[in-house]
Every structure is written in structure tokens, then in C-alpha cells.
Amino acid sequence: MNPPLPKTHPDALLAPSAQFKKEAAKSVMAILAFLLVYLLLFLISLALVGLCFYAGYFIIVARASLYTLLFSVGLVGCGIMVFVFLVKFLFATTRADESDCIEITKDDQPLLFQTIYDLARETGTARPKKVFLSDDVNAAVFYNSSFLSLFFPVRKNLKIGLGLVNSLNVSELKAVLAHEFGHFSQRSMKVGSWVYQVNKVIYDMLFNNQGYANSLRSFASVHGLVAICVQLTVKAVQGIQWVLHQMFKVVNSSYLSLSRQMEFHADLVAASVCGSNNIIHALRRSEFANDCFAATLETCNTAWKEKQTVTDFYAHHRFVLGQMAAVRQVKLLQGLPVLDIETESRVGCRVNYKDQWASHPTLQERKAYLDSFALTATVDEAPAWTLFENAADWKERVTKQFYKSIPPEEIKGQIDALRFAQLFEARLQTVAFPPVFKNFYANRSLADFDPEAVSQQPYVLQAFDDLLTDEALLLPQKLAFLEQDLAVLQALSRKEIAVRSFDFDGRKYRRQEAATILAQLEGEREILQNQLEALDQRIFRHFYAIAPLAEAEVLKSLYKNYFACRNQADESLSAFSALLELLGPVFRGETLAINAIREIIASLKKEHEPGFKQSLHEWIAAGAFDHDPTVKSAAEKFIQSRYAYFSGEAFFDNELIELNRVVQGGWACIHHYLFSLFKTITETQAGFLHAKAHDVQNA
């Protein structure tokens, strides 16, 4: 056991670093620049209002008629609506969503609250206003925000996810809570809040304009002359948005860069009271627990197809933690996985740079930062649940949150631990390849080749384990990291990443040298791709050689069908992506002129929808949608539909939502279908190995 940390630490330890001060200063300058630009736009809008009033009055005086009156009203409305666009955010308040939470009090959980109060005192921040329990693997400090939050302090609320509690020990949960308090423990951290608010204002003015756009369309429907003025308003608003978009890039860059420093600082605050070892282990365990949480949720969704619910989600989550630890060959301590971030991967990215757009440092960066302070503390390995009273009751209460939107009469019963285990095991079998392949095919696509030609190649029979050596198993990982490095170098070469230098294999290079390193790595990629493609072909050739004649031909057919379907899927993905890209401005709620909307819908109907429907029809016929009857039914209904999507001045939201649902659900079905095709190939091949081993044993 390591010695405990002292109760107090020098102020110098938690003082903002020089890098933090530098980023904070840049953020303040960005805020001031925004305020100056906004003030200028505000004055211009006031002048525009005055000009529109004057022009409207002049037109009516010059020639009074119904048409001049309508046009004057339109002009005045144009000026007012531009002004409204600039000031509407002042009255907007973002209220934190508490619908998925349950508030708890000190009377409910005295030990937990005492822990929270102690951590607030030790980190030098105020106690949270309220404490809530949520269902997920997370902890967060949140509050209702508005433009006034820039100038007046707001008391924060604390949200604790029971998925997180379920995944950590006592020391780790304390470290995570201390990290959240750390974001508000220094006055200088207020800069981050300012930047967030300004960033949010700009974002809302750029993208959250559906209500404003609806008002413009309603105003335009009064008369054609008014509609002309609305078009002028749209043009003026688009000009303002262009200016704001430039400011958004400046402020957002500052915010993200500052956010990294805020995360480092919050980690240090947490480490100062709980130990760096506990915060790093908590972060790593929460990553693992998140994967398990998703798997647990999917299994519960499977149960719901039979109208069955679970009573204690977190008991099942713990079961999944144990099962996934076994799959990944991870040891357990007190029911929690023991994860070693030092030795988890033998390969990694070789190109690194200071990423101004990454709001959070990587786990390795956070660990390296904290290691320099040597703030190691003792570890209380007791489950974090020991801080809770009546834990079982609260687990069940929060579990009910998963089903709160379901009418009680629809629930037919609850599944027990045995039935959940059966459902999870069945799900695991659908997403996992046979163990004999040792995760060689996990998270990658099979290299394309001609099965007919490869089957005719000479082959010297060898043991399958001699094909999948330890070095061979690393090929997909090496190639994946190499692709990431190449993407970074290409962005550096195109000056899409605003840095002057980068590191490669531990050595610093100028940005201008990226092209040289890029050429080197492209050569390495070609070598790795050739090695991986050759290995994929040898694996096929091995199984083709050991299979009985008739079954060998079946295996070859399976490969041919898989490659054909995958090529077809690539074409479908391109078409689906083009459709969603076309509708992107609509789904984002951007302010669009009526003519622009009509052009988008016309293109959708003429150029995209027919091909999309034909693609759906072909995949349904192939059986790709059979595993999800809901999506299949929706796709069949959509094929027969004659949606208009937009008419007059309004969208048919239900039709757009249905289109998006079919696109997303359809691609999910296609992806699942491709996976199942290849999984069938691996299971067939594993069966050949099993049969061969059985024959050898009986010989």
C-alpha cells in the first residue's frame, strides 16, 4: 500500500499553470473580439431598423395603396426581424435536462453527502446545490445557463451515474467527484465558463433557428411583396451568420484549447486529494464500463422485444463486466476489472502534435501529466456502493427510469439473472468470431481477393497456429494506427491543422517535412497491406485445402457472395451519405430561403429518392433486413410512399423523420448483414478445424 496523501497541499501546486494562463488569456481576447463584433452588428441592425422605417414611410407617403402598404410592412418587418435575430439569444435559457435523474438528499444518503461535502471543502469549491442520481457511466456538474451567466454566479448541481458507481471502488469514485469539483475550484476557471457561454450564444445563432425560420415563413405567407422582404431578411441573416461563423471558429478554437488545460487542472485537483493513481484508474475503468453498459442495455432491449423488463439493471451490468473481462482475458478484483494501461497495446500512433481541436486529452496524456507530480495515494478497494445506504432500493428505482415512458400494462414480466445471462450469451455469439481466430478479424474489413484464383494456387499444408502467429495478429492494429498517422500527415500537408511542427517516432519535425514522412509511411502501409492481404488469402487457402471437396466449394461460394455484397454495400453507403448530406442544412435547422428549400427537395425527389428506394428493395430481397422486422416494415412502407417533404411554406416533419429513420436503420441492417455473412465464413472454417482435430484424435 502507498502512503496516504497529506491533508493539505501548497497553493503553488494547484495554481493555474503557465500554459493554462496563456490559453485563458487567448480565450479572453477571443471573447472581447466577439463582443466588439457583436456590438458592431447590433449598431448596424439598429441603423437598418431605422432605415427600413424611413423607407417604408417614404414609400407610403409617395404613393399610398394596398401594395405599397404591404411592401412597407414587409420592409419594416425585415429590419425588425434582423434585429430580433441578433437579440433573441439574450432571453434564451438552457435548462439542464433532469428528466433522467432522481434527486437525493442528505437524509437519503448521509455517508455519500458527507463524502461530497468533504471533497468540496478539500478542493476549495462550493457544495453542489442539488445532487441527482442518473443511470449512466458518468458524473457531471451542471446548471441552467443563460447569457446572464456570464456576469452572475450560478450554483451548480452534481449528477452521479449509478453505472459509474457500479464500476469503481471507493477511492476511484471519490477521485472522479473531485475531478468534477476541480473544474470550479479556482477563480481563473471562470474563464472557461465565459468561453462556454459565448460559444453557446454563437452556436445558437448559427444553428438553433428553427422557431425563427418558422416565423419568417409565416410572415412570408402574408403576401408575395412581403415574401420579397423576407428574402432580404434571409440574405441579411446569412451575412450575419457568415460573420458569426468566423467568430465561432476563433472562439471555439480558444475554448477547446483551454478545455484541455481545464481537464489537466481538474485532474490535478483530484489527484491532490485522492491520488493520481486513483483518478487514472477510474478513467480507464469507466471506459471499459461504458462498453459493458452499452452491451447490458442492448441485452435489455432484446428482452423488451418479449415485453420483459429487468428489476436491477446494475446487477446485470456487473455480470457483463465479469463476462467481458473473461473475453478480454482481464483479471477481476472485488468484481472489478484490473486494467493495466501500460501494457494494453503493443502498437500505437507514431505522429503526434498539439491538437487545438481536442477538448479532452487522451488517457495517456493525462497519465503522463499527473505522473510528474508523484501524487500516489492509498486505494480503498471496497466497491463504491459502500458509500450508499439501501443500495439495492436505489438500483431498482433508477432501473425503473429505463422504462418510465412505457405504459405499465405493456410490461408482461421481469427476467431473472439466468435468463439475462442466456440472452447476453446469445448476443455475444452474434458479435464475436470463433475463439480460434484470436480477435484477428475484430474491427476490420477482410482484404478483397479472387477466391477462384486463390483456390488454384499451390499450397503446402501447415498448422493453423503457424499462420496466426503473435506477429501476424498485430498486423491489423499496426495498419489501423498507420492509417491514423497518414490522415494526420495529409492534414498537416494541406495546412488543415494549424501547427508549425509535429513529432514522429519521438523526433520533432517542421510541418513542411510532413510530405517526406507521408511518403515513407505510404510505403510502409503498402507493405503492411500486402502482408495482411497475403495472410487473408493464406487463411482461405488453408481451409480450402483441409475441407472435404464439396464443403470446400461451399466455402469458396461464401467468400464470393461476401465480397459481392460488400461491394454493393459500398455503393449503397455512398448513396445514403449523399442523401443525408443534401438534407444536412434542413436537419440542422439552418435558415434557408424558400427557393433553396425547393431546390433541395426537388433534387431529393428526382436524383436521390428513386435510387434509394431501389437499393432498399434489393437489400430486402437479399434478406439483409430480416433480423429487424421493425426496420424492414418501415423500409417496405417507405418504398411504397409518395412523400412530398415540403409544401408551400412548411416541412412535413413526420416524412423527413421517417426518411432519416429508414436511412439510419437500413444501413444498420446492411452492416449487420455483412457481418453475419463473414461470421458464417469464420464459423464454417472453425468447423473444419474442429472436424480435423476430431479425426486426428480418433486416428
mmCIF file of C-alpha atoms in Angstrom, residues 550-676:
data_model
loop_
_atom_site.group_PDB
_atom_site.id
_atom_site.type_symbol
_atom_site.label_atom_id
_atom_site.label_comp_id
_atom_site.label_asym_id
_atom_site.label_seq_id
_atom_site.Cartn_x
_atom_site.Cartn_y
_atom_site.Cartn_z
ATOM 1 C CA ALA A 550 -17.904 -30.424 -51.579
ATOM 2 C CA GLU A 551 -17.575 -28.236 -48.492
ATOM 3 C CA ALA A 552 -14.517 -26.523 -49.946
ATOM 4 C CA GLU A 553 -16.631 -25.385 -52.886
ATOM 5 C CA VAL A 554 -19.288 -24.131 -50.462
ATOM 6 C CA LEU A 555 -16.622 -22.139 -48.635
ATOM 7 C CA LYS A 556 -15.455 -20.588 -51.902
ATOM 8 C CA SER A 557 -19.046 -19.600 -52.719
ATOM 9 C CA LEU A 558 -19.435 -17.996 -49.305
ATOM 10 C CA TYR A 559 -16.374 -15.836 -49.938
ATOM 11 C CA LYS A 560 -17.589 -14.830 -53.410
ATOM 12 C CA ASN A 561 -21.012 -13.854 -52.099
ATOM 13 C CA TYR A 562 -19.493 -11.890 -49.228
ATOM 14 C CA PHE A 563 -17.250 -9.834 -51.493
ATOM 15 C CA ALA A 564 -20.103 -9.167 -53.947
ATOM 16 C CA CYS A 565 -22.406 -7.997 -51.145
ATOM 17 C CA ARG A 566 -19.695 -5.826 -49.637
ATOM 18 C CA ASN A 567 -19.084 -4.058 -52.950
ATOM 19 C CA GLN A 568 -22.814 -3.480 -53.273
ATOM 20 C CA ALA A 569 -22.889 -2.127 -49.720
ATOM 21 C CA ASP A 570 -20.121 0.354 -50.544
ATOM 22 C CA GLU A 571 -22.265 1.718 -53.371
ATOM 23 C CA SER A 572 -25.294 1.937 -51.074
ATOM 24 C CA LEU A 573 -23.310 3.745 -48.399
ATOM 25 C CA SER A 574 -22.195 6.365 -50.901
ATOM 26 C CA ALA A 575 -25.800 6.907 -51.996
ATOM 27 C CA PHE A 576 -27.101 7.054 -48.418
ATOM 28 C CA SER A 577 -24.384 9.532 -47.427
ATOM 29 C CA ALA A 578 -25.117 11.768 -50.416
ATOM 30 C CA LEU A 579 -28.804 11.839 -49.479
ATOM 31 C CA LEU A 580 -28.092 12.822 -45.880
ATOM 32 C CA GLU A 581 -25.550 15.425 -46.984
ATOM 33 C CA LEU A 582 -28.170 17.011 -49.244
ATOM 34 C CA LEU A 583 -30.624 17.248 -46.336
ATOM 35 C CA GLY A 584 -27.978 18.322 -43.819
ATOM 36 C CA PRO A 585 -28.999 22.019 -43.736
ATOM 37 C CA VAL A 586 -32.636 21.004 -43.213
ATOM 38 C CA PHE A 587 -31.923 18.560 -40.389
ATOM 39 C CA ARG A 588 -29.624 21.132 -38.718
ATOM 40 C CA GLY A 589 -32.401 23.736 -38.760
ATOM 41 C CA GLU A 590 -30.406 26.253 -40.780
ATOM 42 C CA THR A 591 -32.179 29.369 -42.050
ATOM 43 C CA LEU A 592 -32.868 28.724 -45.742
ATOM 44 C CA ALA A 593 -34.586 30.705 -48.456
ATOM 45 C CA ILE A 594 -37.773 29.161 -49.854
ATOM 46 C CA ASN A 595 -36.157 28.719 -53.273
ATOM 47 C CA ALA A 596 -33.177 26.914 -51.712
ATOM 48 C CA ILE A 597 -35.540 24.561 -49.867
ATOM 49 C CA ARG A 598 -37.448 23.802 -53.039
ATOM 50 C CA GLU A 599 -34.210 23.048 -54.890
ATOM 51 C CA ILE A 600 -33.128 20.632 -52.151
ATOM 52 C CA ILE A 601 -36.473 18.813 -52.175
ATOM 53 C CA ALA A 602 -36.529 18.671 -55.985
ATOM 54 C CA SER A 603 -33.045 17.140 -56.013
ATOM 55 C CA LEU A 604 -34.095 14.680 -53.327
ATOM 56 C CA LYS A 605 -37.173 13.567 -55.254
ATOM 57 C CA LYS A 606 -35.562 13.394 -58.695
ATOM 58 C CA GLU A 607 -31.947 12.356 -58.107
ATOM 59 C CA HIS A 608 -31.768 10.546 -54.767
ATOM 60 C CA GLU A 609 -35.062 9.008 -53.694
ATOM 61 C CA PRO A 610 -35.565 6.623 -56.671
ATOM 62 C CA GLY A 611 -32.120 5.084 -56.304
ATOM 63 C CA PHE A 612 -32.510 4.900 -52.532
ATOM 64 C CA LYS A 613 -35.808 3.021 -52.861
ATOM 65 C CA GLN A 614 -34.303 0.634 -55.416
ATOM 66 C CA SER A 615 -31.380 -0.057 -53.082
ATOM 67 C CA LEU A 616 -33.769 -0.770 -50.198
ATOM 68 C CA HIS A 617 -35.751 -3.151 -52.409
ATOM 69 C CA GLU A 618 -32.621 -5.091 -53.387
ATOM 70 C CA TRP A 619 -31.370 -5.448 -49.823
ATOM 71 C CA ILE A 620 -34.797 -6.541 -48.579
ATOM 72 C CA ALA A 621 -34.894 -9.189 -51.307
ATOM 73 C CA ALA A 622 -31.414 -10.382 -50.242
ATOM 74 C CA GLY A 623 -32.658 -10.856 -46.677
ATOM 75 C CA ALA A 624 -30.493 -8.115 -45.153
ATOM 76 C CA PHE A 625 -33.427 -6.686 -43.163
ATOM 77 C CA ASP A 626 -34.823 -9.967 -41.880
ATOM 78 C CA HIS A 627 -33.191 -9.705 -38.453
ATOM 79 C CA ASP A 628 -35.011 -6.418 -37.692
ATOM 80 C CA PRO A 629 -38.711 -6.659 -38.645
ATOM 81 C CA THR A 630 -39.385 -3.088 -37.499
ATOM 82 C CA VAL A 631 -36.862 -1.567 -39.902
ATOM 83 C CA LYS A 632 -37.939 -3.954 -42.646
ATOM 84 C CA SER A 633 -41.563 -2.900 -42.266
ATOM 85 C CA ALA A 634 -40.599 0.792 -42.264
ATOM 86 C CA ALA A 635 -38.453 0.316 -45.390
ATOM 87 C CA GLU A 636 -41.240 -1.521 -47.238
ATOM 88 C CA LYS A 637 -43.696 1.223 -46.310
ATOM 89 C CA PHE A 638 -41.251 3.900 -47.465
ATOM 90 C CA ILE A 639 -40.735 2.177 -50.837
ATOM 91 C CA GLN A 640 -44.487 2.466 -51.463
ATOM 92 C CA SER A 641 -44.697 6.058 -50.197
ATOM 93 C CA ARG A 642 -45.110 9.236 -52.226
ATOM 94 C CA TYR A 643 -43.751 11.752 -49.741
ATOM 95 C CA ALA A 644 -43.699 15.469 -50.596
ATOM 96 C CA TYR A 645 -41.457 16.526 -47.648
ATOM 97 C CA PHE A 646 -42.304 20.216 -48.158
ATOM 98 C CA SER A 647 -45.283 22.188 -49.355
ATOM 99 C CA GLY A 648 -45.979 25.895 -49.518
ATOM 100 C CA GLU A 649 -44.046 27.291 -46.572
ATOM 101 C CA ALA A 650 -43.695 24.294 -44.264
ATOM 102 C CA PHE A 651 -41.849 20.991 -43.990
ATOM 103 C CA PHE A 652 -43.669 17.750 -43.372
ATOM 104 C CA ASP A 653 -41.548 16.852 -40.353
ATOM 105 C CA ASN A 654 -43.029 13.372 -39.981
ATOM 106 C CA GLU A 655 -41.918 12.483 -43.527
ATOM 107 C CA LEU A 656 -38.397 13.814 -43.017
ATOM 108 C CA ILE A 657 -38.117 11.943 -39.731
ATOM 109 C CA GLU A 658 -39.297 8.739 -41.380
ATOM 110 C CA LEU A 659 -36.797 9.157 -44.220
ATOM 111 C CA ASN A 660 -33.931 9.649 -41.762
ATOM 112 C CA ARG A 661 -35.079 6.656 -39.710
ATOM 113 C CA VAL A 662 -35.140 4.405 -42.769
ATOM 114 C CA VAL A 663 -31.692 5.602 -43.889
ATOM 115 C CA GLN A 664 -30.113 5.028 -40.482
ATOM 116 C CA GLY A 665 -31.949 1.783 -39.766
ATOM 117 C CA GLY A 666 -31.365 0.499 -43.295
ATOM 118 C CA TRP A 667 -27.627 0.995 -43.125
ATOM 119 C CA ALA A 668 -27.505 -0.640 -39.685
ATOM 120 C CA CYS A 669 -29.260 -3.686 -41.159
ATOM 121 C CA ILE A 670 -26.883 -3.824 -44.131
ATOM 122 C CA HIS A 671 -23.860 -3.566 -41.847
ATOM 123 C CA HIS A 672 -25.248 -6.337 -39.634
ATOM 124 C CA TYR A 673 -25.941 -8.478 -42.694
ATOM 125 C CA LEU A 674 -22.365 -8.151 -43.946
ATOM 126 C CA PHE A 675 -21.044 -9.048 -40.512
ATOM 127 C CA SER A 676 -23.278 -12.119 -40.352
#
